Coordinates of C-alpha atoms and ligand atoms in Angstrom, one line a residue:
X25 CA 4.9 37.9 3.8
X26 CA 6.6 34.4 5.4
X27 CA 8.7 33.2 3.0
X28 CA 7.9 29.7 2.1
X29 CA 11.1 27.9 3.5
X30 CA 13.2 25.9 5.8
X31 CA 16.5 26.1 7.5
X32 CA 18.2 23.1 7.9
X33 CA 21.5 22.9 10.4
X34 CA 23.9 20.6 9.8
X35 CA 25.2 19.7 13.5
X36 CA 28.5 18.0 11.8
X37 CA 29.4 20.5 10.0
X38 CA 27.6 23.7 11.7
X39 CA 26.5 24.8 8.1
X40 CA 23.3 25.9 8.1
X41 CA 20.8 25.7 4.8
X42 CA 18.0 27.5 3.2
X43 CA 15.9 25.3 1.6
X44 CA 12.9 26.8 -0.6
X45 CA 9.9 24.4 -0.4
X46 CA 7.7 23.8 -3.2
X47 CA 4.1 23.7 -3.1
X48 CA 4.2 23.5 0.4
X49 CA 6.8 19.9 0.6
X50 CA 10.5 20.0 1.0
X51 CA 12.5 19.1 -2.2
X52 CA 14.3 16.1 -1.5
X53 CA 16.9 16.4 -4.0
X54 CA 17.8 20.0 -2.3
X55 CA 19.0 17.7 0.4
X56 CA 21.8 17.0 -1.8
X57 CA 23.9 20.0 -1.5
X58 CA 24.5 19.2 2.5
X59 CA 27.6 17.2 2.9
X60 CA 30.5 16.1 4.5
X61 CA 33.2 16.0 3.6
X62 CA 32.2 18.3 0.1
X63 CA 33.1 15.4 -2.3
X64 CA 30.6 12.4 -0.3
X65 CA 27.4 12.1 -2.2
X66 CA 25.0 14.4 -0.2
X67 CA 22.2 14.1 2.4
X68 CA 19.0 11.4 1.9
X69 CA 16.0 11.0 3.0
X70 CA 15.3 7.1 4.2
X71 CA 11.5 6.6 4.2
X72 CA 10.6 3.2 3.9
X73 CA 7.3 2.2 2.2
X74 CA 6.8 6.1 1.4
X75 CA 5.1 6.8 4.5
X76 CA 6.2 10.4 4.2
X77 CA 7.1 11.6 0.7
X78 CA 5.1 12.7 -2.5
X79 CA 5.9 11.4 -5.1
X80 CA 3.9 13.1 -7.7
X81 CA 2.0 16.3 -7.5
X82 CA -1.7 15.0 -8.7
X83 CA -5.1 17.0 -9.6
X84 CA -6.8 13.3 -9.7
X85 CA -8.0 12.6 -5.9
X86 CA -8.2 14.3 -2.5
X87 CA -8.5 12.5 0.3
X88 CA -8.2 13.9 4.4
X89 CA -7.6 10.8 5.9
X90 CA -8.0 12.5 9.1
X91 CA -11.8 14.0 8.5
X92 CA -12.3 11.0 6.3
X93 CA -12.9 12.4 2.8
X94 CA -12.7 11.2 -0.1
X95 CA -13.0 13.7 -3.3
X96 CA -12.3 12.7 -7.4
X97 CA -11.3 16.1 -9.2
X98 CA -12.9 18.2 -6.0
X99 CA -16.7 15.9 -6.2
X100 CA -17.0 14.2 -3.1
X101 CA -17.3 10.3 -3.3
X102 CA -20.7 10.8 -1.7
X103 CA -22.6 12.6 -4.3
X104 CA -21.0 10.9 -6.8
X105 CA -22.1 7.7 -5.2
X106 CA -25.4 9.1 -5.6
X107 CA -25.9 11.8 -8.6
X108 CA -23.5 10.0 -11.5
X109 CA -22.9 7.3 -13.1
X110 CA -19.5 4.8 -13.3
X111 CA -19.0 6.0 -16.9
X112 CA -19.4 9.5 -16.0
X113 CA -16.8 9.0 -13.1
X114 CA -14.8 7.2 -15.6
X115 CA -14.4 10.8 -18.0
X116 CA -14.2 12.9 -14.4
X117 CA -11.1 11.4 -13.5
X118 CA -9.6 11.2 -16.9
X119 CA -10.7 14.4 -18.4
X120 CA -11.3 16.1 -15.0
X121 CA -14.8 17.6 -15.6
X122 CA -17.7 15.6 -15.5
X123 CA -18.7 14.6 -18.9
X124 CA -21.6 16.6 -21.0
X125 CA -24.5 14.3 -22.4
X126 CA -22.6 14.0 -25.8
X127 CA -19.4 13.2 -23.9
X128 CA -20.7 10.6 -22.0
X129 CA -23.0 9.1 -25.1
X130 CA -19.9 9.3 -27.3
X131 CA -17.8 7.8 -24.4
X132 CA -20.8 4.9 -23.6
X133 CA -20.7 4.2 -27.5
X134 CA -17.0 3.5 -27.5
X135 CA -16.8 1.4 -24.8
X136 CA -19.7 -0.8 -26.4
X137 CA -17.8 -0.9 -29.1
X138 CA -14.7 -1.5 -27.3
X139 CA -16.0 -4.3 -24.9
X140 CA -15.6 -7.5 -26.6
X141 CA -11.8 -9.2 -27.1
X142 CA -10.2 -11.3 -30.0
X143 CA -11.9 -14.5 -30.5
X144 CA -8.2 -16.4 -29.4
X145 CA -8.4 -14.7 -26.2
X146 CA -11.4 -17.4 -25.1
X147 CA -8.7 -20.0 -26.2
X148 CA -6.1 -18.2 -23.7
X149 CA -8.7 -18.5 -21.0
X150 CA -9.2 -22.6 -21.6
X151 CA -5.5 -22.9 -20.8
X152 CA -6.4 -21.8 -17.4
X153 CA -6.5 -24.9 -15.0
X154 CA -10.9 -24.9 -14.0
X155 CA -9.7 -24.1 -10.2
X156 CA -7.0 -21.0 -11.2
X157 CA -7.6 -18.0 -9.3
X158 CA -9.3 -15.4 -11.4
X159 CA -7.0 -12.5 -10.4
X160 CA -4.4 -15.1 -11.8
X161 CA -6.3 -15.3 -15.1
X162 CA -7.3 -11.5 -15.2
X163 CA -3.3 -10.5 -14.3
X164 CA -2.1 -12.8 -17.2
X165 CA -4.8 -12.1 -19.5
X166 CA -3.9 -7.9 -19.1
X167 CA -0.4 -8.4 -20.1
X168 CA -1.2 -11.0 -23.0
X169 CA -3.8 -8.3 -24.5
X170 CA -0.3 -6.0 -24.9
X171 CA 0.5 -8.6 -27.5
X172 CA -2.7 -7.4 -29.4
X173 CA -1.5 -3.9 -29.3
X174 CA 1.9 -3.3 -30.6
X175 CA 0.8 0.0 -31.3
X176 CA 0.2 0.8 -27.7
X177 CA 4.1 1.1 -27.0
X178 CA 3.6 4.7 -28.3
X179 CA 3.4 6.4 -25.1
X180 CA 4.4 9.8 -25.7
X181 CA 1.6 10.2 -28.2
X182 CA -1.6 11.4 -26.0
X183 CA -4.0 10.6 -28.6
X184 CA -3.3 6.9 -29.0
X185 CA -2.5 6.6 -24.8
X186 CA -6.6 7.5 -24.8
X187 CA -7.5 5.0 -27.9
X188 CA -5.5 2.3 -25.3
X189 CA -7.5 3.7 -22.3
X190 CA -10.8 3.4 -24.0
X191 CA -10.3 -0.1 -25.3
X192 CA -8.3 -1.3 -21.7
X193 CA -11.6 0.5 -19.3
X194 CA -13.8 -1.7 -21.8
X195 CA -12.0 -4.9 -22.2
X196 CA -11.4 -5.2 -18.2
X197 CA -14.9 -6.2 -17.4
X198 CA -15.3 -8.8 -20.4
X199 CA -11.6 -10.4 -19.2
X200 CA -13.0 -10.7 -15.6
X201 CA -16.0 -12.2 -16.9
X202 CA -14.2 -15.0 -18.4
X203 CA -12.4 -15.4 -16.0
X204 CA -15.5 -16.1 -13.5
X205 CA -16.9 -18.3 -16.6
X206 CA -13.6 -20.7 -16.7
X207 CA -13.7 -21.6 -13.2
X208 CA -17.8 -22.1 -13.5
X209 CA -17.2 -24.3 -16.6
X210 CA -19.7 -21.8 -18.6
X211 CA -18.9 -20.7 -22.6
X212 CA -17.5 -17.1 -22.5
X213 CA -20.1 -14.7 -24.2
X214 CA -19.5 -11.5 -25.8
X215 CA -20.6 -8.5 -25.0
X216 CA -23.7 -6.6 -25.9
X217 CA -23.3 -3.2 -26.8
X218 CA -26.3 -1.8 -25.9
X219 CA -26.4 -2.5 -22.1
X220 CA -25.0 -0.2 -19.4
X221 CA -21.4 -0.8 -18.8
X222 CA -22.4 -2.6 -15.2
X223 CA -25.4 -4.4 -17.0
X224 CA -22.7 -5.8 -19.1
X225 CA -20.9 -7.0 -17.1
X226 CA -23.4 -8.8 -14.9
X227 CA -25.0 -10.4 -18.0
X228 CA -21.2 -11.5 -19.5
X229 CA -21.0 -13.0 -15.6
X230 CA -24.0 -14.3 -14.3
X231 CA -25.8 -15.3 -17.6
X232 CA -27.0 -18.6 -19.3
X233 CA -24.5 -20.1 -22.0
X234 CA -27.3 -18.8 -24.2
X235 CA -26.8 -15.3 -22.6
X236 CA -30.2 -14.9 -21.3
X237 CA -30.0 -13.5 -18.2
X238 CA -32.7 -11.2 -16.5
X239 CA -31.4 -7.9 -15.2
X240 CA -32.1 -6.1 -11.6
X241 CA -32.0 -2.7 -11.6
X242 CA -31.1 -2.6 -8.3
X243 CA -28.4 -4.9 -8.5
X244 CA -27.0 -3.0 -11.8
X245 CA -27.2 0.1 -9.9
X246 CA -25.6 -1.1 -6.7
X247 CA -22.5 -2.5 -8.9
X248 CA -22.3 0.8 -11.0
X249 CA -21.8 2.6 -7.3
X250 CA -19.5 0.2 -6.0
X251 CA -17.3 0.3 -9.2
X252 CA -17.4 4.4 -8.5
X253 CA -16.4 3.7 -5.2
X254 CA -13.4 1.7 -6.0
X255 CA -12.7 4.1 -9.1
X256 CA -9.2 6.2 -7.2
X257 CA -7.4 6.5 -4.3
X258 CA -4.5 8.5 -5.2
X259 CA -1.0 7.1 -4.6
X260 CA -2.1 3.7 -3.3
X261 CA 0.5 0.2 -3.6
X262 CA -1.1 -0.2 -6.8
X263 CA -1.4 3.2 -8.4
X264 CA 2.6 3.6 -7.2
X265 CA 2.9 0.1 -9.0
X266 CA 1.2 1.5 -12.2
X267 CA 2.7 4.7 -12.5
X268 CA 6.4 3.1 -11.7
X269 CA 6.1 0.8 -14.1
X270 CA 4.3 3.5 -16.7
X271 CA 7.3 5.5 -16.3
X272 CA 9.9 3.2 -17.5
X273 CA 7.3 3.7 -20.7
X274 CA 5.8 0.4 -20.9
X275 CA 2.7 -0.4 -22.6
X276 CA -0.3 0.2 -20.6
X277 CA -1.6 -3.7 -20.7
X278 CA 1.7 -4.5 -19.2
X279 CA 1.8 -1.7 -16.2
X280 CA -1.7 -2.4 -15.7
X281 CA -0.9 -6.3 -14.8
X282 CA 1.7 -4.9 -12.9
X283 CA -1.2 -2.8 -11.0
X284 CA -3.2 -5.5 -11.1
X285 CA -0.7 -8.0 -9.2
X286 CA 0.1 -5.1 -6.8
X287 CA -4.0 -4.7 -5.8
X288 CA -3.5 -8.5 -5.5
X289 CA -2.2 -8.9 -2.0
X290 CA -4.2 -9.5 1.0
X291 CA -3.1 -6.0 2.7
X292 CA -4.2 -4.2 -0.4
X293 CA -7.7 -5.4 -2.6
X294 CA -7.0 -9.0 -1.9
X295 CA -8.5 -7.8 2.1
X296 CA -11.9 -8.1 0.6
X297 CA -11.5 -11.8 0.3
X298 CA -9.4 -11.8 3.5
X299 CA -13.0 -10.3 5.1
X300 CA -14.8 -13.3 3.9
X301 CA -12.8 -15.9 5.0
X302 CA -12.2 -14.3 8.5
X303 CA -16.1 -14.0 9.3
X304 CA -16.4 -17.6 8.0
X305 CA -13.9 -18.4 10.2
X306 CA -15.1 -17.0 13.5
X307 CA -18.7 -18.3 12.6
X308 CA -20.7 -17.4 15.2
X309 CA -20.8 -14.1 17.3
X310 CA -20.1 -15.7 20.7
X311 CA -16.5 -16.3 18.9
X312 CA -15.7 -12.5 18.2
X313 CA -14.2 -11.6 21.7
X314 CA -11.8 -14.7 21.3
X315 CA -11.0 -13.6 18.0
X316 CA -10.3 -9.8 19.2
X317 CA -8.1 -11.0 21.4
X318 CA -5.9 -13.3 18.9
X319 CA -5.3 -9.9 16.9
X320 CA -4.5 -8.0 19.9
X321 CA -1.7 -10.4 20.4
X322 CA 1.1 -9.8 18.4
X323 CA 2.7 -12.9 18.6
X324 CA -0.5 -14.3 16.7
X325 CA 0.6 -12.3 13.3
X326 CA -3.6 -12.0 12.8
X327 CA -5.2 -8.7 11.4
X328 CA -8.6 -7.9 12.1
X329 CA -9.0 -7.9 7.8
X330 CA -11.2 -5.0 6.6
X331 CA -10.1 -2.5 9.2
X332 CA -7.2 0.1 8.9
X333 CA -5.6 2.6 6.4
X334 CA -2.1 4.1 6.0
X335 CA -4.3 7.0 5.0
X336 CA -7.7 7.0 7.2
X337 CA -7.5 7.5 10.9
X338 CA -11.2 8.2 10.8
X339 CA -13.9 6.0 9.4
X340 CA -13.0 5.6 5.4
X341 CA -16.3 7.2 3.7
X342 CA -16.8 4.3 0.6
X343 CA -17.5 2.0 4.1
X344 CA -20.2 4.3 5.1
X345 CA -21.9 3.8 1.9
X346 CA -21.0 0.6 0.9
X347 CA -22.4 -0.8 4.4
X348 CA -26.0 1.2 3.1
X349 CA -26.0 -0.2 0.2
X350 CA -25.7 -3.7 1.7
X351 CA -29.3 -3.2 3.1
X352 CA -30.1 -2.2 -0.7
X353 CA -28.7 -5.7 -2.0
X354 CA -30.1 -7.7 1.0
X355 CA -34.1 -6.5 0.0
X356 CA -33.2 -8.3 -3.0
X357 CA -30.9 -11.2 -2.4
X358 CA -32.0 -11.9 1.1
X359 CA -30.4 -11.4 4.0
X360 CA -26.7 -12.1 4.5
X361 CA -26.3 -14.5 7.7
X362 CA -23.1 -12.9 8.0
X363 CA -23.6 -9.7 8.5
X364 CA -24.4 -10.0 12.1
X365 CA -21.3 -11.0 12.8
X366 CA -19.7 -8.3 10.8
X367 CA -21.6 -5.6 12.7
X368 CA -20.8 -7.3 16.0
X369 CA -17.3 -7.4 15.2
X370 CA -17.2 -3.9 14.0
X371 CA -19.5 -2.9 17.1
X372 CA -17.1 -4.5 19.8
X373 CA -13.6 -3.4 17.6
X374 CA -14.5 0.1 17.9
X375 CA -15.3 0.3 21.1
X376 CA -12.1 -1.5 22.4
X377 CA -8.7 0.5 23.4
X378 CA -6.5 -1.3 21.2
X379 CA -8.6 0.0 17.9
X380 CA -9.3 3.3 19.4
X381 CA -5.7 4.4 20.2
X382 CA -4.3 3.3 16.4
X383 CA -7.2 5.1 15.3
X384 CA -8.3 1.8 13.3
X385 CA -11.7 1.8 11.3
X386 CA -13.5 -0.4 8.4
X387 CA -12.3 0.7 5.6
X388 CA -13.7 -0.2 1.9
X389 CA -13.1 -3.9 2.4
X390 CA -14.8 -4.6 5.6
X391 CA -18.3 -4.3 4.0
X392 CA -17.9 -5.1 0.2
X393 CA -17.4 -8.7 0.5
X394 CA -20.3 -8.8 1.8
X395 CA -22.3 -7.4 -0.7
X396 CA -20.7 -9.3 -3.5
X397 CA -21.3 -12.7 -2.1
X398 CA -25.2 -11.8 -1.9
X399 CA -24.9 -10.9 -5.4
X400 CA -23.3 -14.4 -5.8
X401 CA -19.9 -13.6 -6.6
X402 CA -17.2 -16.4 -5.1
X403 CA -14.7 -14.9 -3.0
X404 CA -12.1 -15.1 -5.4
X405 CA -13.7 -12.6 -8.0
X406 CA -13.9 -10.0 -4.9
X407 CA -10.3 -8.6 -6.0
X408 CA -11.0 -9.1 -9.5
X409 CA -14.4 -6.8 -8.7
X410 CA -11.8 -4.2 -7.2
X411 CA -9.9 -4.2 -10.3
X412 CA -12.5 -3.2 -12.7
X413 CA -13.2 0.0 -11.2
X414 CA -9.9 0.9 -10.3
X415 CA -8.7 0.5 -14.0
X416 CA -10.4 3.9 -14.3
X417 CA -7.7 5.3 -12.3
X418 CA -4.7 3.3 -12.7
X419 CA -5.2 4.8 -16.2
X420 CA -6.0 8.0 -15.5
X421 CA -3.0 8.4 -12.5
X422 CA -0.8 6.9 -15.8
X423 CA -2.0 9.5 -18.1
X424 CA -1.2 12.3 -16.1
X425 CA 2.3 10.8 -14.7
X426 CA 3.3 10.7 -18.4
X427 CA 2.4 14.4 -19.4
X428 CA 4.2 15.6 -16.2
X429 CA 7.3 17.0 -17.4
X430 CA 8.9 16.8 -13.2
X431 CA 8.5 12.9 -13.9
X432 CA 11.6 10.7 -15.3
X433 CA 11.8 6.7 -14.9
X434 CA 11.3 6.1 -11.2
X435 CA 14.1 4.9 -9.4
X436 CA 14.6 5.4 -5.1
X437 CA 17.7 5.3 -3.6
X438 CA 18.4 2.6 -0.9
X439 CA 21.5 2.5 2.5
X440 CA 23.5 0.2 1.3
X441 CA 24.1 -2.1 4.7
X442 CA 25.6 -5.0 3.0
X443 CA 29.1 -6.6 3.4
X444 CA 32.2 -3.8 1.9
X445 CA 34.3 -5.4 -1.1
X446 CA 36.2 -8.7 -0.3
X447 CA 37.7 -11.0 -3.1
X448 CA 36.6 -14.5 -4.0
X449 CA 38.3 -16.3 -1.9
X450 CA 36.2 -19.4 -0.3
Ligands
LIG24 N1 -5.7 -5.4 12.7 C1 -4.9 -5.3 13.9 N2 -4.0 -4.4 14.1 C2 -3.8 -3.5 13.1 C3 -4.5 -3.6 11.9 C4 -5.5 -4.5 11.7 N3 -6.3 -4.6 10.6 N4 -4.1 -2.6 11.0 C5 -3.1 -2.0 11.7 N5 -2.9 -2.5 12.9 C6 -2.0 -2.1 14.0 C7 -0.5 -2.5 13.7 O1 -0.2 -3.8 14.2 C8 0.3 -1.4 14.3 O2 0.3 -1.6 15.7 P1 1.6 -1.2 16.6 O3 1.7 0.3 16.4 O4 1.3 -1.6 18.0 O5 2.8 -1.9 15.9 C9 -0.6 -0.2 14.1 O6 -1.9 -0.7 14.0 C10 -0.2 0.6 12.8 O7 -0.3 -0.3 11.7 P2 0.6 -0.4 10.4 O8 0.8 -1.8 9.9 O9 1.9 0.4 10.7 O10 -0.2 0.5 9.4 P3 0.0 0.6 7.9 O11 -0.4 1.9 7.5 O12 1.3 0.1 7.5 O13 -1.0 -0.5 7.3 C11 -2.9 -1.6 6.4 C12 -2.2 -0.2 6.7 C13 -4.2 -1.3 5.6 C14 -2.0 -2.5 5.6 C15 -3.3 -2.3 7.8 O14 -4.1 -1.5 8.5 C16 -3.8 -3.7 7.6 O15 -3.1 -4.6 7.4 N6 -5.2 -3.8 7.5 C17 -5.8 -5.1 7.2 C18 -5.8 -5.3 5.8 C19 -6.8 -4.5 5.0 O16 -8.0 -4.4 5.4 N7 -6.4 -3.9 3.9 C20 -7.3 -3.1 3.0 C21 -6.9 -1.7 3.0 S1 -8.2 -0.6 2.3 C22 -8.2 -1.1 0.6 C23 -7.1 -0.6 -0.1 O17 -7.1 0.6 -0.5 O18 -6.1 -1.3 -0.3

């Protein structure tokens, strides 16, 4: 049998190593032991923005970026797209089975029950300026709900982490409701119980200050899906953030604003308003070629938003259903008038050299905004609409970081390049 290892010759020294790998990865900290002279500190690795080191072993989420999967506990994003519910999704990636018709009536039950927030939390939302950005306001709003929750500190009890899950995967929605609701000047209403956990959230969005609001079933279903599709994506900027954070054992309200800022950013979940703004802003299809050619110049600093993955080199699957279901929400919204400049751009981008050779495709973004601004979302919720179903696997990626006894507070090393001592002398 090969044995499962690595030499490793140190050309200043001549030493050579034998360094066991485990599960297949090379141990960093076995670096350590190669030196020189004996007493220096040992060998590192320098691997800026992680592009090459695990940080966790995970059972959460697959993905071959190459092939373009995407898998949650070994179900492929595709039929769970199709066959299951979020709430289902939502006990897969926590539990790691899919959920039995008790389970998931138990686990529906609790997050009715779990949905609505103090009364003084509408009073924390009116201190919001009527313009703030709601992924401002949800952010804020995560990490003042840890006030509410002393009890939430306990992390190393399992039992109370899942009483904080089940109240933070219900409470998420209702925040970003509110937050839609201050900027629309509408009263915040609570939440009914007895609808579906995406029928919930629509209504606590979209409805009358008297709460009546008329459901579409297609429109429920198609935000159920796209919370599933946002649901995990393994070690992502803001899973890293959340399970960084997690391990210094802060409360879960506070690592999850932490998450929350981290999916913030326009390179990570803030690219689905990026996508907006960009098609807005080229306007009309004859302007596309212009506009490839201002991102192919690198002098421009533009990005064609929506396309690209550290991960995917291939077309990122939740795309491919996303831009179906877009036909799905179209039917009943109407047609999008910028779509067509959406598929033209994507038409014309993959067939140029520039995308082909960095293997660059749409990923989740480039379609989603989309979708959401038929439903009549603004642009600024787009991120917030990210956040709800990711909360699902923040939590879970938390939960398991925590009961992995290889973990300890996370903490990388860095080359010091800076100035060597000198005294205070101006
Ligand atoms: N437009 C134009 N050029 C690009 C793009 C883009 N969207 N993405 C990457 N490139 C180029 C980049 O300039 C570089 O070229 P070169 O080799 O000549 O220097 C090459 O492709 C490799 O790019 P990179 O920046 O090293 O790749 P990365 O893995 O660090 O970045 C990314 C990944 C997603 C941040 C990047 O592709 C990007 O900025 N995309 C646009 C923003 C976006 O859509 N983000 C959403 C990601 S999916 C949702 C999520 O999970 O967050």
């Amino acid at each position: 049998m090969t044995k499962e290892a690595v030499t490793i010759t140190d050309h200043r020294t001549g030493e050579s190593y034998d360094i066991d790998l485990v599960d297949g990865a090379l141990p960093a900290i076995a670096l350590r032991q190669i030196k020189t002279p004996d007493d220096d500190f040992g060998l590192m690795t320098y691997d800026p923005a992680f592009s090459n080191t695990a940080s966790c072993k995970s059972t959460i989420t697959y993905i071959d970026g190459d092939k373009g999967i995407l898998e949650y506990r070994g179900y492929p994003i595709e039929e769970l797209a199709e066959k299951s519910s979020f709430l289902e999704v939502v006990h897969l990636l926590l539990h790691g089975e899919l959920p039995s018709d008790d389970e998931l009536a138990q686990l529906a039950g609790t997050v009715g029950e779990n949905m609505a927030v103090d009364e003084s939390m509408k009073k924390f939302f009116d201190g919001f300026l009527e313009d703030a950005h709601p992924m401002g306001m949800l952010i804020s709003s995560l990490a003042c709900l840890a006030t509410y929750y002393p009890d939430a500190k306990n992390v190393n009890d399992p039992e109370n982490r899942l009483q904080q899950i089940h109240r933070l995967v219900s409470k998420v929605p209702t925040l970003s409701a509110y937050a839609f609701r201050r900027n629309a000047g509408l009263s915040y209403l609570d939440p009914d119980p007895t609808q579906s956990f995406a029928a919930n959230f629509l209504r606590l969005v979209f409805a009358d200050d008297d709460g009546s609001y008329t459901q579409n079933p297609v429109l429920e279903r198609v935000m159920d899906v796209l919370f599933t599709l946002h649901a995990d994506h393994e070690q992502n900027c803001s899973t890293s953030a959340m399970r960084g954070v997690g391990s210094s054992y802060s409360d879960p309200y506070s690592s999850l604003a932490a998450a929350a800022a981290a999916l913030y950013g326009p390179l990570h979940g803030g690219a689905n308003e990026a996508v907006l703004r960009m098609l807005n802003e080229i306007g009309d299809k004859d302007n596309i070629p212009g506009f490839i050619e201002q991102v192919k110049d690198k002098d421009s600093k533009i990005r064609l938003m929506g396309f690209g993955h550290r991960v995917y080199k291939n077309y990122d699957p939740r795309a491919k259903i996303i831009k179906k279901l877009a036909y799905e929400v179209f039917e009943v919204q109407g047609m999008n008038p910028l779509l067509d400049i959406a598929l033209e751009l994507e038409r014309i981008a993959l067939e140029d050299n520039y995308f082909v050779d960095r293997k660059l495709y749409p990923n989740v973004d480039f379609y989603s905004g989309l979708i959401y601004q038929s439903m009549g979302f603004p642009t600024p919720m787009f991120p917030v609409l990210f956040a709800i179903g990711r909360t699902s696997g923040w939590l879970s990626q938390w939960n398991e970081c925590l009961d992995d006894k290889d973990q300890r507070i996370a903490r990388p090393r860095q080359l010091y390049q800076g100035s060597p001592k000198r005294s205070y002398d101006k």
